[in-house]
Short mmCIF file of C-alpha atoms in Angstrom, two decimals:
data_model
loop_
_atom_site.label_atom_id
_atom_site.label_comp_id
_atom_site.label_asym_id
_atom_site.label_seq_id
_atom_site.Cartn_x
_atom_site.Cartn_y
_atom_site.Cartn_z
CA MET A 1 47.67 116.61 43.29
CA ILE A 2 48.59 116.04 39.64
CA TRP A 3 50.56 119.29 39.65
CA PHE A 4 52.48 118.09 42.73
CA ARG A 5 53.32 114.76 41.08
CA LYS A 6 54.58 116.46 37.93
CA ARG A 7 56.86 118.74 39.94
CA LEU A 8 58.06 115.78 41.98
CA ILE A 9 58.96 113.89 38.80
CA ILE A 10 60.77 116.93 37.38
CA TYR A 11 62.78 117.45 40.57
CA THR A 12 63.62 113.75 40.75
CA VAL A 13 64.91 113.75 37.17
CA ILE A 14 66.99 116.88 37.85
CA LEU A 15 68.43 115.28 41.00
CA ILE A 16 69.33 112.09 39.13
CA ILE A 17 71.02 114.05 36.33
CA ALA A 18 72.95 116.20 38.83
CA THR A 19 74.07 113.12 40.77
CA TRP A 20 75.18 111.35 37.59
CA TRP A 21 77.10 114.45 36.47
CA ALA A 22 78.80 114.79 39.88
CA ILE A 23 79.81 111.11 39.87
CA GLY A 24 81.50 111.57 36.52
CA LYS A 25 83.26 114.78 37.56
CA THR A 26 84.62 113.32 40.80
CA GLU A 27 85.72 109.99 39.27
CA PHE A 28 83.47 108.21 41.76
CA GLU A 29 83.85 104.43 41.54
CA TRP A 30 82.11 101.92 43.79
CA GLY A 31 85.06 99.58 43.52
CA ASN A 32 87.22 102.02 45.45
CA PHE A 33 85.29 101.25 48.63
CA ALA A 34 87.14 97.92 48.78
CA ASN A 35 90.35 99.87 49.39
CA PHE A 36 89.06 101.26 52.68
CA ALA A 37 90.20 98.04 54.33
CA ASN A 38 93.74 99.27 53.70
CA ALA A 39 93.05 102.28 55.89
CA PHE A 40 92.29 100.07 58.89
CA ALA A 41 95.44 98.06 58.23
CA PHE A 42 97.46 101.28 57.96
CA ILE A 43 96.10 102.57 61.28
CA GLY A 44 96.72 99.27 63.01
CA ASP A 45 100.29 98.95 61.70
CA ARG A 46 101.47 102.57 61.99
CA PHE A 47 99.36 104.31 64.68
CA LEU A 48 99.25 101.60 67.33
CA PRO A 49 100.35 101.52 70.06
CA LEU A 50 99.65 105.19 70.73
CA ASP A 51 102.33 107.37 72.27
CA TRP A 52 100.51 108.59 75.40
CA GLU A 53 103.72 110.05 76.83
CA ILE A 54 103.31 113.16 74.66
CA LEU A 55 100.06 114.20 76.39
CA PRO A 56 101.70 116.73 78.77
CA SER A 57 103.36 118.47 75.82
CA LEU A 58 99.99 118.86 74.07
CA VAL A 59 98.39 120.96 76.81
CA ASP A 60 99.83 124.30 75.71
CA PRO A 61 99.17 123.83 71.94
CA MET A 62 95.58 122.82 72.73
CA LEU A 63 95.10 125.90 74.89
CA VAL A 64 96.48 128.03 72.05
CA THR A 65 93.99 126.42 69.66
CA LEU A 66 91.12 127.13 72.08
CA ALA A 67 92.27 130.73 72.44
CA ILE A 68 92.42 131.20 68.66
CA ALA A 69 88.94 129.75 68.18
CA PHE A 70 87.43 131.69 71.09
CA LEU A 71 88.87 135.10 70.21
CA GLY A 72 88.15 134.79 66.52
CA THR A 73 84.55 133.70 67.10
CA PHE A 74 83.77 136.02 70.04
CA PHE A 75 85.08 139.16 68.33
CA ALA A 76 83.21 138.13 65.18
CA LEU A 77 79.97 137.86 67.18
CA LEU A 78 80.43 141.37 68.58
CA VAL A 79 80.82 142.79 65.07
CA ALA A 80 78.26 140.53 63.38
CA LEU A 81 75.42 141.35 65.79
CA PRO A 82 74.96 145.01 64.76
CA LEU A 83 75.69 144.13 61.13
CA ALA A 84 72.96 141.49 61.28
CA PHE A 85 70.37 144.13 62.24
CA ALA A 86 71.54 146.25 59.33
CA SER A 87 71.29 143.20 57.05
CA ALA A 88 67.77 142.12 58.03
CA LYS A 89 64.84 143.38 55.95
CA ASN A 90 62.68 144.21 58.96
CA THR A 91 65.36 146.22 60.81
CA SER A 92 67.56 147.73 58.08
CA ARG A 93 67.46 151.50 57.55
CA SER A 94 66.78 151.30 53.82
CA PRO A 95 66.82 148.77 50.95
CA VAL A 96 70.12 150.24 49.71
CA PHE A 97 71.72 149.86 53.14
CA TYR A 98 70.30 146.34 53.34
CA TYR A 99 71.86 145.18 50.05
CA ILE A 100 75.21 146.84 50.80
CA ASN A 101 75.51 145.00 54.11
CA ARG A 102 74.31 141.74 52.56
CA PHE A 103 76.95 142.04 49.85
CA PHE A 104 79.62 142.79 52.46
CA LEU A 105 78.70 139.75 54.57
CA SER A 106 78.57 137.52 51.48
CA GLY A 107 82.02 138.72 50.46
CA LEU A 108 83.54 137.86 53.84
CA ARG A 109 81.74 134.53 53.95
CA SER A 110 82.85 133.52 50.46
CA VAL A 111 86.57 133.74 51.33
CA PRO A 112 87.74 130.60 53.20
CA GLU A 113 89.72 131.01 56.41
CA ILE A 114 92.73 129.34 54.79
CA VAL A 115 92.93 132.17 52.22
CA PHE A 116 92.73 134.83 54.92
CA GLY A 117 95.33 132.85 56.86
CA LEU A 118 97.76 132.70 53.94
CA ILE A 119 97.47 136.48 53.53
CA PHE A 120 97.88 137.33 57.21
CA VAL A 121 100.75 134.89 57.74
CA VAL A 122 102.67 136.80 55.08
CA VAL A 123 101.63 140.22 56.42
CA LEU A 124 101.76 139.58 60.17
CA GLY A 125 104.19 136.68 60.39
CA LEU A 126 103.90 133.15 61.74
CA GLY A 127 101.97 132.39 64.91
CA PRO A 128 98.42 132.30 66.26
CA PHE A 129 97.67 136.01 65.73
CA PRO A 130 97.07 135.69 61.95
CA ALA A 131 94.85 132.67 62.61
CA VAL A 132 92.65 134.75 64.93
CA PHE A 133 92.17 137.38 62.22
CA ALA A 134 91.36 134.73 59.59
CA ILE A 135 88.65 133.14 61.74
CA PHE A 136 87.40 136.57 62.82
CA LEU A 137 86.77 137.85 59.29
CA HIS A 138 85.15 134.70 57.96
CA ASN A 139 82.89 134.31 60.99
CA ILE A 140 81.63 137.88 60.67
CA GLY A 141 80.14 136.88 57.33
CA VAL A 142 78.72 133.58 58.59
CA LEU A 143 77.31 134.81 61.91
CA GLY A 144 76.02 138.02 60.32
CA LYS A 145 73.98 136.03 57.81
CA LEU A 146 72.67 133.51 60.34
CA ILE A 147 71.66 136.14 62.90
CA SER A 148 70.03 138.35 60.25
CA GLU A 149 67.82 135.41 59.27
CA LEU A 150 66.87 134.92 62.92
CA ILE A 151 65.95 138.61 63.12
CA GLU A 152 63.78 138.39 60.00
CA ALA A 153 61.98 135.37 61.45
CA SER A 154 61.36 137.00 64.85
CA ASP A 155 57.86 137.85 66.07
CA ARG A 156 56.85 141.40 65.18
CA GLY A 157 54.40 141.68 68.11
CA PRO A 158 56.80 142.65 70.94
CA GLN A 159 58.48 145.26 68.74
CA GLU A 160 55.12 146.85 67.84
CA ALA A 161 54.17 146.88 71.52
CA MET A 162 57.30 148.79 72.44
CA GLU A 163 56.85 151.25 69.57
CA SER A 164 53.27 151.88 70.70
CA VAL A 165 54.52 153.14 74.08
CA GLY A 166 56.99 155.52 72.42
CA SER A 167 60.27 153.57 72.36
CA SER A 168 62.75 154.26 69.60
CA ARG A 169 63.56 151.81 66.83
CA LYS A 170 66.93 150.89 68.32
CA VAL A 171 65.47 150.31 71.79
CA GLY A 172 62.71 148.20 70.27
CA ASN A 173 65.25 146.08 68.43
CA LEU A 174 67.31 145.65 71.58
CA PHE A 175 64.57 144.64 74.01
CA ALA A 176 61.99 143.08 71.67
CA ILE A 177 64.05 141.07 69.18
CA ILE A 178 67.24 140.04 70.97
CA PRO A 179 65.44 138.26 73.88
CA GLN A 180 63.52 136.19 71.31
CA ILE A 181 66.54 135.07 69.33
CA TRP A 182 69.25 135.01 72.02
CA PRO A 183 69.14 131.22 72.65
CA ASN A 184 69.49 130.62 68.91
CA ILE A 185 72.33 133.15 68.73
CA LEU A 186 74.16 131.21 71.45
CA SER A 187 73.51 127.98 69.58
CA GLN A 188 74.99 129.44 66.39
CA TYR A 189 77.92 130.90 68.32
CA PHE A 190 78.92 127.62 69.94
CA TYR A 191 78.55 125.80 66.65
CA ARG A 192 80.86 128.31 64.97
CA PHE A 193 83.21 127.97 67.96
CA GLU A 194 83.44 124.22 67.30
CA VAL A 195 84.03 124.89 63.59
CA ALA A 196 86.71 127.44 64.50
CA ILE A 197 88.56 124.81 66.53
CA ARG A 198 88.73 122.55 63.50
CA THR A 199 89.60 125.50 61.27
CA SER A 200 92.46 126.53 63.54
CA LEU A 201 93.93 123.06 62.99
CA VAL A 202 94.10 123.69 59.25
CA LEU A 203 95.53 127.16 59.86
CA GLY A 204 98.21 125.50 61.96
CA PHE A 205 99.33 123.67 58.81
CA ILE A 206 100.38 127.02 57.30
CA GLY A 207 102.11 128.34 60.42
CA GLY A 208 99.12 129.49 62.47
CA GLY A 209 100.34 127.80 65.64
CA GLY A 210 98.35 125.64 68.05
CA ILE A 211 97.76 121.91 67.99
CA GLY A 212 97.37 121.97 64.20
CA GLN A 213 101.02 122.92 63.73
CA ARG A 214 102.06 120.13 66.09
CA LEU A 215 99.83 117.70 64.16
CA ILE A 216 101.32 118.50 60.75
CA ASN A 217 104.88 118.39 62.13
CA ASP A 218 104.37 114.89 63.58
CA PHE A 219 102.57 113.71 60.45
CA GLU A 220 105.34 114.90 58.14
CA SER A 221 107.94 113.24 60.35
CA PHE A 222 105.93 109.95 60.19
CA ASN A 223 105.38 109.98 63.96
CA TYR A 224 101.99 108.31 63.59
CA PRO A 225 101.61 107.12 67.23
CA ALA A 226 101.81 110.79 68.26
CA VAL A 227 99.39 111.78 65.49
CA GLY A 228 96.85 109.31 66.86
CA VAL A 229 97.05 110.82 70.34
CA ILE A 230 96.70 114.35 68.92
CA VAL A 231 93.61 113.37 66.92
CA LEU A 232 91.98 111.83 70.01
CA SER A 233 92.85 114.93 72.03
CA ILE A 234 91.21 117.14 69.40
CA MET A 235 88.09 114.99 69.48
CA ALA A 236 87.92 115.27 73.27
CA MET A 237 88.35 119.04 73.09
CA VAL A 238 85.51 119.46 70.57
CA ILE A 239 83.21 117.20 72.63
CA LEU A 240 83.92 119.22 75.79
CA VAL A 241 83.14 122.47 73.98
CA ASP A 242 79.87 120.98 72.72
CA LEU A 243 78.90 119.86 76.23
CA PHE A 244 79.75 123.28 77.64
CA GLY A 245 77.68 124.97 74.94
CA ALA A 246 74.69 122.72 75.76
CA PHE A 247 75.09 123.58 79.45
CA VAL A 248 75.09 127.32 78.74
CA ARG A 249 72.07 127.13 76.43
CA LYS A 250 70.05 125.29 79.06
CA ARG A 251 70.77 128.03 81.59
CA VAL A 252 69.74 130.75 79.13
CA ILE A 253 66.50 129.25 77.82
#
């Protein structure tokens, strides 16, 4: 008990020091919170009334954004799934192979989508195609790591049972591990799908197409009533994707 209290005090002191250091680095000032009232005044003066007449013109950009997010995330899942087995300690061929794949996934995950997008926009040109590749590469790293951790946490019993009846290692992985973790894989996939929708908005700022490009164009032209409608449309799209993901997960579990 005394040992626990000492560690708790040490961790608390470290946390306080880290928080104090971060406040200084970020120029955090409590007095700035009083300025948030200006944000409400700005929205009331510039955004309202909303320009609902632009809704029909938003349908196609929103569908493009959904297509970017879906393709980038779905293709990433197809690639990340086998890489995750190679990056899990209990299913990897060897320690060397394990660390190589881990390093590869960490490398992809450490590069933000916006960096990939800037590269592919230059190489492939403007449009949604570079945005798909940017989301695809980054999500391989993220999904590969998340799924590999699910594999490492899976129950060893079903795999041992299949090996005892003569099944190969690959067959054991397929029929003993995947059924255990599949609901969690779907949960991670739909979460990354939601993130990809928001990411595709940022990629639209650099010429990646979709509703993000429409948003930045209206914002730069000070068409704030249209910006407000676009933001609400994006919120509705993300909520619908979340509800659809919950529906699918219930049918799988």
